[in-house]
JSON list of N, CA and C in Angstrom, two decimals:
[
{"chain": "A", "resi": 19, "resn": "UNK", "atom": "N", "xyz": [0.84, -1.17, 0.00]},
{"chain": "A", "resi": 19, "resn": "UNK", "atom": "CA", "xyz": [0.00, 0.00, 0.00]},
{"chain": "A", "resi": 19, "resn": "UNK", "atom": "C", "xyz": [0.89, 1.24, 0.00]},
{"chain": "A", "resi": 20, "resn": "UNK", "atom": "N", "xyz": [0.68, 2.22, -0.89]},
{"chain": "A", "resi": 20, "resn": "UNK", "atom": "CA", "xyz": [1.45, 3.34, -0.97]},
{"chain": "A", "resi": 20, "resn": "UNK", "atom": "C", "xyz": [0.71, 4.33, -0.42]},
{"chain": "A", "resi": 21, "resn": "UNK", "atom": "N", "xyz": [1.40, 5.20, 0.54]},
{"chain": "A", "resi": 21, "resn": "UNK", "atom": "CA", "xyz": [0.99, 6.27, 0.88]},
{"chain": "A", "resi": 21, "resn": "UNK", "atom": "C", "xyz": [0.91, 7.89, 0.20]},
{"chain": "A", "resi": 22, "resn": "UNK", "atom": "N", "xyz": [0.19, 8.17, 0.02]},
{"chain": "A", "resi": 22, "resn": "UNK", "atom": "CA", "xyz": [-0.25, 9.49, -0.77]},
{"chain": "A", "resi": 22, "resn": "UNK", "atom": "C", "xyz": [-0.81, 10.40, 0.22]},
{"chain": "A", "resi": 23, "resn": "UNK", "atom": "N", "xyz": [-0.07, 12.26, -0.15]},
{"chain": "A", "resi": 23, "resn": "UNK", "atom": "CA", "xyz": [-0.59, 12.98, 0.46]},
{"chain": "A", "resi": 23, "resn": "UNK", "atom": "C", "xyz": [-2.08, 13.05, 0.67]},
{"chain": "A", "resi": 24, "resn": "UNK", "atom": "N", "xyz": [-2.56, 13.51, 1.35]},
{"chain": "A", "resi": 24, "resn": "UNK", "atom": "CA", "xyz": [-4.13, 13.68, 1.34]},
{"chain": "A", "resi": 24, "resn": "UNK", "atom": "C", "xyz": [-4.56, 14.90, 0.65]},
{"chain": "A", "resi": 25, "resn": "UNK", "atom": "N", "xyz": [-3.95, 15.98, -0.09]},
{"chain": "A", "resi": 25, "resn": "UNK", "atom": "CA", "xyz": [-4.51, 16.73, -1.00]},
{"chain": "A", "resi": 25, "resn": "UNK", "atom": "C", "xyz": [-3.14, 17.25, -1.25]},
{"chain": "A", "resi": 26, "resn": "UNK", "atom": "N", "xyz": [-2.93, 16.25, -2.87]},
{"chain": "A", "resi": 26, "resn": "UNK", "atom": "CA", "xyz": [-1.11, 16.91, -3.17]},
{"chain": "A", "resi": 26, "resn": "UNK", "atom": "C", "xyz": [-1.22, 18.17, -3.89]},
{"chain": "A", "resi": 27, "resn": "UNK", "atom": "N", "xyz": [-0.23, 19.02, -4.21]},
{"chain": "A", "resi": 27, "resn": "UNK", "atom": "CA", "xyz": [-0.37, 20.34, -4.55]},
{"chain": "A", "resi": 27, "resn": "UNK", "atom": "C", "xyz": [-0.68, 20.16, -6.03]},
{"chain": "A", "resi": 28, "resn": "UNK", "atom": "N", "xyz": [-2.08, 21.10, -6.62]},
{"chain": "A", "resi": 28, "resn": "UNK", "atom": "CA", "xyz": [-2.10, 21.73, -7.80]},
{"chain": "A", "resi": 28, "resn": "UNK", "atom": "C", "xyz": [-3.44, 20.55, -8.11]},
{"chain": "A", "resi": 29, "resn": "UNK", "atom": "N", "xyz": [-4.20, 19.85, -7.21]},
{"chain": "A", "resi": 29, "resn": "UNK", "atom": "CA", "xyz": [-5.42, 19.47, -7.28]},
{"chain": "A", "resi": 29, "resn": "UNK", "atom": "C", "xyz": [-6.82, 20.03, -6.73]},
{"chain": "A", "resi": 30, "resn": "UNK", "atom": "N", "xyz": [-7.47, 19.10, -7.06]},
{"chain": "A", "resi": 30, "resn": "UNK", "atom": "CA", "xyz": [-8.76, 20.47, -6.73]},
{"chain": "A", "resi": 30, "resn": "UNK", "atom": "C", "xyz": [-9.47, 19.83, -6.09]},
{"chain": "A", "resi": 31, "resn": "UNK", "atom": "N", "xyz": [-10.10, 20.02, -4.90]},
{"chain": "A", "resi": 31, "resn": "UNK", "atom": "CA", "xyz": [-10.46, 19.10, -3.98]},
{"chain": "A", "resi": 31, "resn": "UNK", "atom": "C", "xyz": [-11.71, 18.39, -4.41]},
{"chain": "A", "resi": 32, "resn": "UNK", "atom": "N", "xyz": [-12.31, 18.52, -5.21]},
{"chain": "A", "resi": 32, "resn": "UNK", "atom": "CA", "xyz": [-13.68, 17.64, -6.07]},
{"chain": "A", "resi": 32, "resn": "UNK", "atom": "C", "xyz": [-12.76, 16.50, -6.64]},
{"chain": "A", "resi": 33, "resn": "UNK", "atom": "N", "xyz": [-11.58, 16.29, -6.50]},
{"chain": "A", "resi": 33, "resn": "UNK", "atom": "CA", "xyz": [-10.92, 15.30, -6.92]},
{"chain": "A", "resi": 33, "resn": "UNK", "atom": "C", "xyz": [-10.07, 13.98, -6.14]},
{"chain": "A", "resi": 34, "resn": "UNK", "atom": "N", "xyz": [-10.37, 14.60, -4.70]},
{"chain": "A", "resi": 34, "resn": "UNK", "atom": "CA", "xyz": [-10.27, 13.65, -3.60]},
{"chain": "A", "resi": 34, "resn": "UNK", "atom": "C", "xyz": [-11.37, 12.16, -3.76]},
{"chain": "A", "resi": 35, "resn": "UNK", "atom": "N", "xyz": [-10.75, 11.15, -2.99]},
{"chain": "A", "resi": 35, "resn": "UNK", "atom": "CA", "xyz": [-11.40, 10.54, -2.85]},
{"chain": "A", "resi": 35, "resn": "UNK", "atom": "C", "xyz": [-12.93, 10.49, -2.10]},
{"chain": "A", "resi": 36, "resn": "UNK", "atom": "N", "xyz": [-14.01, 9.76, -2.41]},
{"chain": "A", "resi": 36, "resn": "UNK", "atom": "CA", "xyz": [-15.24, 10.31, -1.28]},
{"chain": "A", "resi": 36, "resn": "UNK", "atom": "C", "xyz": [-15.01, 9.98, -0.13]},
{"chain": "A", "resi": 37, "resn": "UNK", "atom": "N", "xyz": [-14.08, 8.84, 0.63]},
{"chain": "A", "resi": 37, "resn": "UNK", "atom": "CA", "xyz": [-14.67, 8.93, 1.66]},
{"chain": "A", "resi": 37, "resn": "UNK", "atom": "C", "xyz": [-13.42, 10.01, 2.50]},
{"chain": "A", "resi": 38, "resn": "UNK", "atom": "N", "xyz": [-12.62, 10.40, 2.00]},
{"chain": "A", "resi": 38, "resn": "UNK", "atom": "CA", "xyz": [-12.15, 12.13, 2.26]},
{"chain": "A", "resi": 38, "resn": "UNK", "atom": "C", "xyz": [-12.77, 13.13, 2.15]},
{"chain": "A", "resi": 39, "resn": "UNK", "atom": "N", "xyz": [-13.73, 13.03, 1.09]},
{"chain": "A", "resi": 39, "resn": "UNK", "atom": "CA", "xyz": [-14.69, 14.25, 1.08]},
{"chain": "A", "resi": 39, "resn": "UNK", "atom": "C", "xyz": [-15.34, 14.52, 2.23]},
{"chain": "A", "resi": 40, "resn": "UNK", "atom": "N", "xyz": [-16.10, 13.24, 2.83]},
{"chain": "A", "resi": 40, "resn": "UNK", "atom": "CA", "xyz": [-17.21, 12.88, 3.84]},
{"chain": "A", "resi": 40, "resn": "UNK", "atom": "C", "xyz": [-16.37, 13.28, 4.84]},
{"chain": "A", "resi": 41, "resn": "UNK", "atom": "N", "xyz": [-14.82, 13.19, 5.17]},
{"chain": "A", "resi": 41, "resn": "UNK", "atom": "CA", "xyz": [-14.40, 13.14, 6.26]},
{"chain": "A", "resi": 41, "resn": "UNK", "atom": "C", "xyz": [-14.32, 14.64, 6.28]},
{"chain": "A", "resi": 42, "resn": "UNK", "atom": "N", "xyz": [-14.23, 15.37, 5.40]},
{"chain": "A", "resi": 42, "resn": "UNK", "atom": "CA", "xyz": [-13.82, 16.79, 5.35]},
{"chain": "A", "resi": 42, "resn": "UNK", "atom": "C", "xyz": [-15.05, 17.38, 5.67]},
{"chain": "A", "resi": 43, "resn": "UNK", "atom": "N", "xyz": [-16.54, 16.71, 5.03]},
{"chain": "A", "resi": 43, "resn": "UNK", "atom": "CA", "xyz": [-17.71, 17.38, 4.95]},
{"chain": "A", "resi": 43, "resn": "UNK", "atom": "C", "xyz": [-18.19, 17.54, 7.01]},
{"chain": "A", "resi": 44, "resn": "UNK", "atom": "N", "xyz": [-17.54, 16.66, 7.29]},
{"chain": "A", "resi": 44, "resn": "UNK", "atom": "CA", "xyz": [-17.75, 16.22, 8.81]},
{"chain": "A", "resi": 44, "resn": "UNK", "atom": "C", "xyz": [-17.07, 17.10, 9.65]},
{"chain": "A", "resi": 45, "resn": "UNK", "atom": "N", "xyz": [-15.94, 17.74, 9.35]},
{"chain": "A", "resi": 45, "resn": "UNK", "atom": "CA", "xyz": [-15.30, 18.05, 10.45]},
{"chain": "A", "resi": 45, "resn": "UNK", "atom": "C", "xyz": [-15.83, 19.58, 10.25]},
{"chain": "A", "resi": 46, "resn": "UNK", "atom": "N", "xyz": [-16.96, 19.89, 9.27]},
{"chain": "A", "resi": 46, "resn": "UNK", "atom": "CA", "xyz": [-16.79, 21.37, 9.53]},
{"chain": "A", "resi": 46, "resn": "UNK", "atom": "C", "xyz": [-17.90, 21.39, 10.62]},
{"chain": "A", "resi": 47, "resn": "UNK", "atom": "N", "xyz": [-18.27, 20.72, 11.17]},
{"chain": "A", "resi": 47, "resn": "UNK", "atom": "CA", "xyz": [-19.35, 21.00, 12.32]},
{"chain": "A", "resi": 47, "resn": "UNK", "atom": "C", "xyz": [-18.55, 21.09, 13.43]},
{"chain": "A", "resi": 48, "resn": "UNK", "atom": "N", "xyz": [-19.06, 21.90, 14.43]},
{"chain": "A", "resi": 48, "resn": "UNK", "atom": "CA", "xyz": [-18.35, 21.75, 15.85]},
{"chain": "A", "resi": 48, "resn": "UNK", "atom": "C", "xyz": [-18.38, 20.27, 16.40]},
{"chain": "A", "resi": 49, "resn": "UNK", "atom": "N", "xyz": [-17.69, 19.91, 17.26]},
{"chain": "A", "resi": 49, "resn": "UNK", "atom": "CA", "xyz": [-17.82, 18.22, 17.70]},
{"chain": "A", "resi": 49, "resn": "UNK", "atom": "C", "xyz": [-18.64, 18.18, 18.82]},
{"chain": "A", "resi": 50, "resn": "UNK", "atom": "N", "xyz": [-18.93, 19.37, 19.91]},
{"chain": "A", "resi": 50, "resn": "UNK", "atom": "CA", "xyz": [-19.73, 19.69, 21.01]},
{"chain": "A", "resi": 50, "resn": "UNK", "atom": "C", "xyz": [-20.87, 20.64, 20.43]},
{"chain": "A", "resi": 51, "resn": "UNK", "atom": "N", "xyz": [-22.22, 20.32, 20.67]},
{"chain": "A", "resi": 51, "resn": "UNK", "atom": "CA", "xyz": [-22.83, 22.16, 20.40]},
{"chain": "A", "resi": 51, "resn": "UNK", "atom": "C", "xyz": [-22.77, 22.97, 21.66]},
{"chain": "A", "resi": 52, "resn": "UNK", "atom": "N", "xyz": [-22.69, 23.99, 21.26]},
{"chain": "A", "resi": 52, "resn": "UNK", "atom": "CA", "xyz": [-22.75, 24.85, 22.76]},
{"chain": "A", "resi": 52, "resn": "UNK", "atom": "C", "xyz": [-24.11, 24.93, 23.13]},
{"chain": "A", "resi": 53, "resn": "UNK", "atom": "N", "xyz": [-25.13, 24.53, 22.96]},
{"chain": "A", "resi": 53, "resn": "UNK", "atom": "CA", "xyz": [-26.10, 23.81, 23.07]},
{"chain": "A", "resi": 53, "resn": "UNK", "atom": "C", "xyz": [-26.28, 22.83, 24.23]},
{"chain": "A", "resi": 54, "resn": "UNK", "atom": "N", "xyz": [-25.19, 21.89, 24.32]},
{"chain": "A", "resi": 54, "resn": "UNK", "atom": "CA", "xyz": [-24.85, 20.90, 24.67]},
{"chain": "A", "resi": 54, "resn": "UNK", "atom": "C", "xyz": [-24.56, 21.14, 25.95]},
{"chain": "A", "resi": 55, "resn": "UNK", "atom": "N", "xyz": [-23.47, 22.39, 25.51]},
{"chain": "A", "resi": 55, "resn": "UNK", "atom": "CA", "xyz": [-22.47, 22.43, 26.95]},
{"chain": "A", "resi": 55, "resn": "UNK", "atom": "C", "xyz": [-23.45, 23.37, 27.59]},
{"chain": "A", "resi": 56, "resn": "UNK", "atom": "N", "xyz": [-24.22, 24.35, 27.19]},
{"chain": "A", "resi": 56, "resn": "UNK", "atom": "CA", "xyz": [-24.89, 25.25, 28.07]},
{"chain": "A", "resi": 56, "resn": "UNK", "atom": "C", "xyz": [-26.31, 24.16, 28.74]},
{"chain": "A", "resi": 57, "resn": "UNK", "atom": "N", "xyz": [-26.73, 23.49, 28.35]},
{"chain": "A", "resi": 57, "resn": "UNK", "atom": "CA", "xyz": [-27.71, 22.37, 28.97]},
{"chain": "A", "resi": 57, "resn": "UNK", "atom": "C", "xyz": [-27.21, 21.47, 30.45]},
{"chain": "A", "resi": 58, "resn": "UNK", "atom": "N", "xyz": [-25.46, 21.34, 29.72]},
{"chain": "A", "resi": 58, "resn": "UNK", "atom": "CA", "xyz": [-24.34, 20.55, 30.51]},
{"chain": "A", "resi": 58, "resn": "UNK", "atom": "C", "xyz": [-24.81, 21.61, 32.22]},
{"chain": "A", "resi": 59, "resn": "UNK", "atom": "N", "xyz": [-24.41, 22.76, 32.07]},
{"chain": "A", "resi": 59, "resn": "UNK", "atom": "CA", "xyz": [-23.78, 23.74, 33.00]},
{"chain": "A", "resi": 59, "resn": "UNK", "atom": "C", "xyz": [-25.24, 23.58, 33.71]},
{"chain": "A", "resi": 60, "resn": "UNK", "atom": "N", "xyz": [-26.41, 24.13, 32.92]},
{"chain": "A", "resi": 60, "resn": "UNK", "atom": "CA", "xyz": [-28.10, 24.00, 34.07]},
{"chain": "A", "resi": 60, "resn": "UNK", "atom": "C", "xyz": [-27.92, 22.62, 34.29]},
{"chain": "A", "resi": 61, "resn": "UNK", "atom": "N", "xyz": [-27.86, 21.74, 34.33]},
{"chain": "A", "resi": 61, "resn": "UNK", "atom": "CA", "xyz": [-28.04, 20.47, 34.91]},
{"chain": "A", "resi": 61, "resn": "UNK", "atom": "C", "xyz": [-26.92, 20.65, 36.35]},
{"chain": "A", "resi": 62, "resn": "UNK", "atom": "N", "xyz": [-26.02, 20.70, 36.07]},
{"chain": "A", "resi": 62, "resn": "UNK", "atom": "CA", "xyz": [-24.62, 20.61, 36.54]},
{"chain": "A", "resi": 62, "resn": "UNK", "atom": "C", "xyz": [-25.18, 21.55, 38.31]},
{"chain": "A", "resi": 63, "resn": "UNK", "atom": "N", "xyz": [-26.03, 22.83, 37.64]},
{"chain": "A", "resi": 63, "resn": "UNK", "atom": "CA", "xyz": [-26.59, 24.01, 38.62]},
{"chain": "A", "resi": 63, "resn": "UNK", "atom": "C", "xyz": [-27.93, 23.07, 39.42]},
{"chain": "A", "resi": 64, "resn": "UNK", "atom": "N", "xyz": [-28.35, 22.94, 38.75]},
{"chain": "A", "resi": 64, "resn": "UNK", "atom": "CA", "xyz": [-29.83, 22.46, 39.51]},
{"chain": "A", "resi": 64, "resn": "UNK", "atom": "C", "xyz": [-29.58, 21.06, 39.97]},
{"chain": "A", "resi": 65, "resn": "UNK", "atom": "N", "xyz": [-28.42, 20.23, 39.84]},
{"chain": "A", "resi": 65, "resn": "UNK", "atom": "CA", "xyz": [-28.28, 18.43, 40.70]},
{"chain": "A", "resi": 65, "resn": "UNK", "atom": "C", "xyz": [-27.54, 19.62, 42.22]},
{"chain": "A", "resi": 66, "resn": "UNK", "atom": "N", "xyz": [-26.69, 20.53, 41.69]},
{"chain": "A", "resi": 66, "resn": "UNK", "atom": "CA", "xyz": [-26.11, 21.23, 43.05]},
{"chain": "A", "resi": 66, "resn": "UNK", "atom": "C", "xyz": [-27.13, 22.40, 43.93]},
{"chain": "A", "resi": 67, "resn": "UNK", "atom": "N", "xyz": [-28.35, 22.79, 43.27]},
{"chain": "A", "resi": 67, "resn": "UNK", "atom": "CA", "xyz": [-29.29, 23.49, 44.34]},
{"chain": "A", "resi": 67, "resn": "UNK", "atom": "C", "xyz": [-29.91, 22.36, 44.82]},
{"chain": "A", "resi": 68, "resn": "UNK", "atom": "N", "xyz": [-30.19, 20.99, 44.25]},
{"chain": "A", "resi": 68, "resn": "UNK", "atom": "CA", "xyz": [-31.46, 20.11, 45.03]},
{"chain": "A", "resi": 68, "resn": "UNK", "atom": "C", "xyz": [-30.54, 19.68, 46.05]},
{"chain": "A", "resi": 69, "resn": "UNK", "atom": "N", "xyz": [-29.00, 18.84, 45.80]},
{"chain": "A", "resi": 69, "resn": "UNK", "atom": "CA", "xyz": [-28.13, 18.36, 46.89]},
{"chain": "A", "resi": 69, "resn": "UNK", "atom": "C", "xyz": [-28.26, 19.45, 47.95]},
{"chain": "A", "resi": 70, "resn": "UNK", "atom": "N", "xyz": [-27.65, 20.95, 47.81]},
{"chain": "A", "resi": 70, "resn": "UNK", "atom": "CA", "xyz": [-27.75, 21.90, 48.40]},
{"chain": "A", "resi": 70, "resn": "UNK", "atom": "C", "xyz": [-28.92, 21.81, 49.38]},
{"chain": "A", "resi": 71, "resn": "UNK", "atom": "N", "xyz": [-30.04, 21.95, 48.72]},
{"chain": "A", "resi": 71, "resn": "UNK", "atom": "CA", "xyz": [-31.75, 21.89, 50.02]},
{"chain": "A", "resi": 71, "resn": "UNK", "atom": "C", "xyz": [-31.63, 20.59, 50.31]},
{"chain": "A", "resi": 72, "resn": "UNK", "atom": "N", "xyz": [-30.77, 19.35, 50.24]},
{"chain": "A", "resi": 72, "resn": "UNK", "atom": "CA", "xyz": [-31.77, 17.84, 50.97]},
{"chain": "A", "resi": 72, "resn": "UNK", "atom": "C", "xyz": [-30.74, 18.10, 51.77]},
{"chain": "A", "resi": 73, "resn": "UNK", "atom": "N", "xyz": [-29.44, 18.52, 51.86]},
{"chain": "A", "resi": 73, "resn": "UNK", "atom": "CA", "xyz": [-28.52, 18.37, 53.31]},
{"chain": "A", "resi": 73, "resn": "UNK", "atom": "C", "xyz": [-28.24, 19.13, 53.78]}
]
């Protein structure tokens, strides 16, 4: 198996292989949404006000 750059100079990226495309089409999303993490943080708040009132 020969190894090849993953985009050698003076190509055009519609000329990659697909499942490089897919990998490229993938990474432009964030990997966390801040969505995620701001849901993370109220949970994180409200398990520490209920512990807070039972003891």
């Amino acid at each position: 198996m020969t190894m090849e750059p993953a985009d050698p100079p003076g190509t055009d990226p519609t000329e990659r292989a697909p499942r490089e495309q897919q990998m490229s089409r993938r990474s432009n999303a964030p990997s966390v949404s801040p969505w995620l993490i701001l849901f993370a943080i109220v949970l994180l708040g409200a398990v520490i006000y209920v512990l807070s009132a039972v003891l």
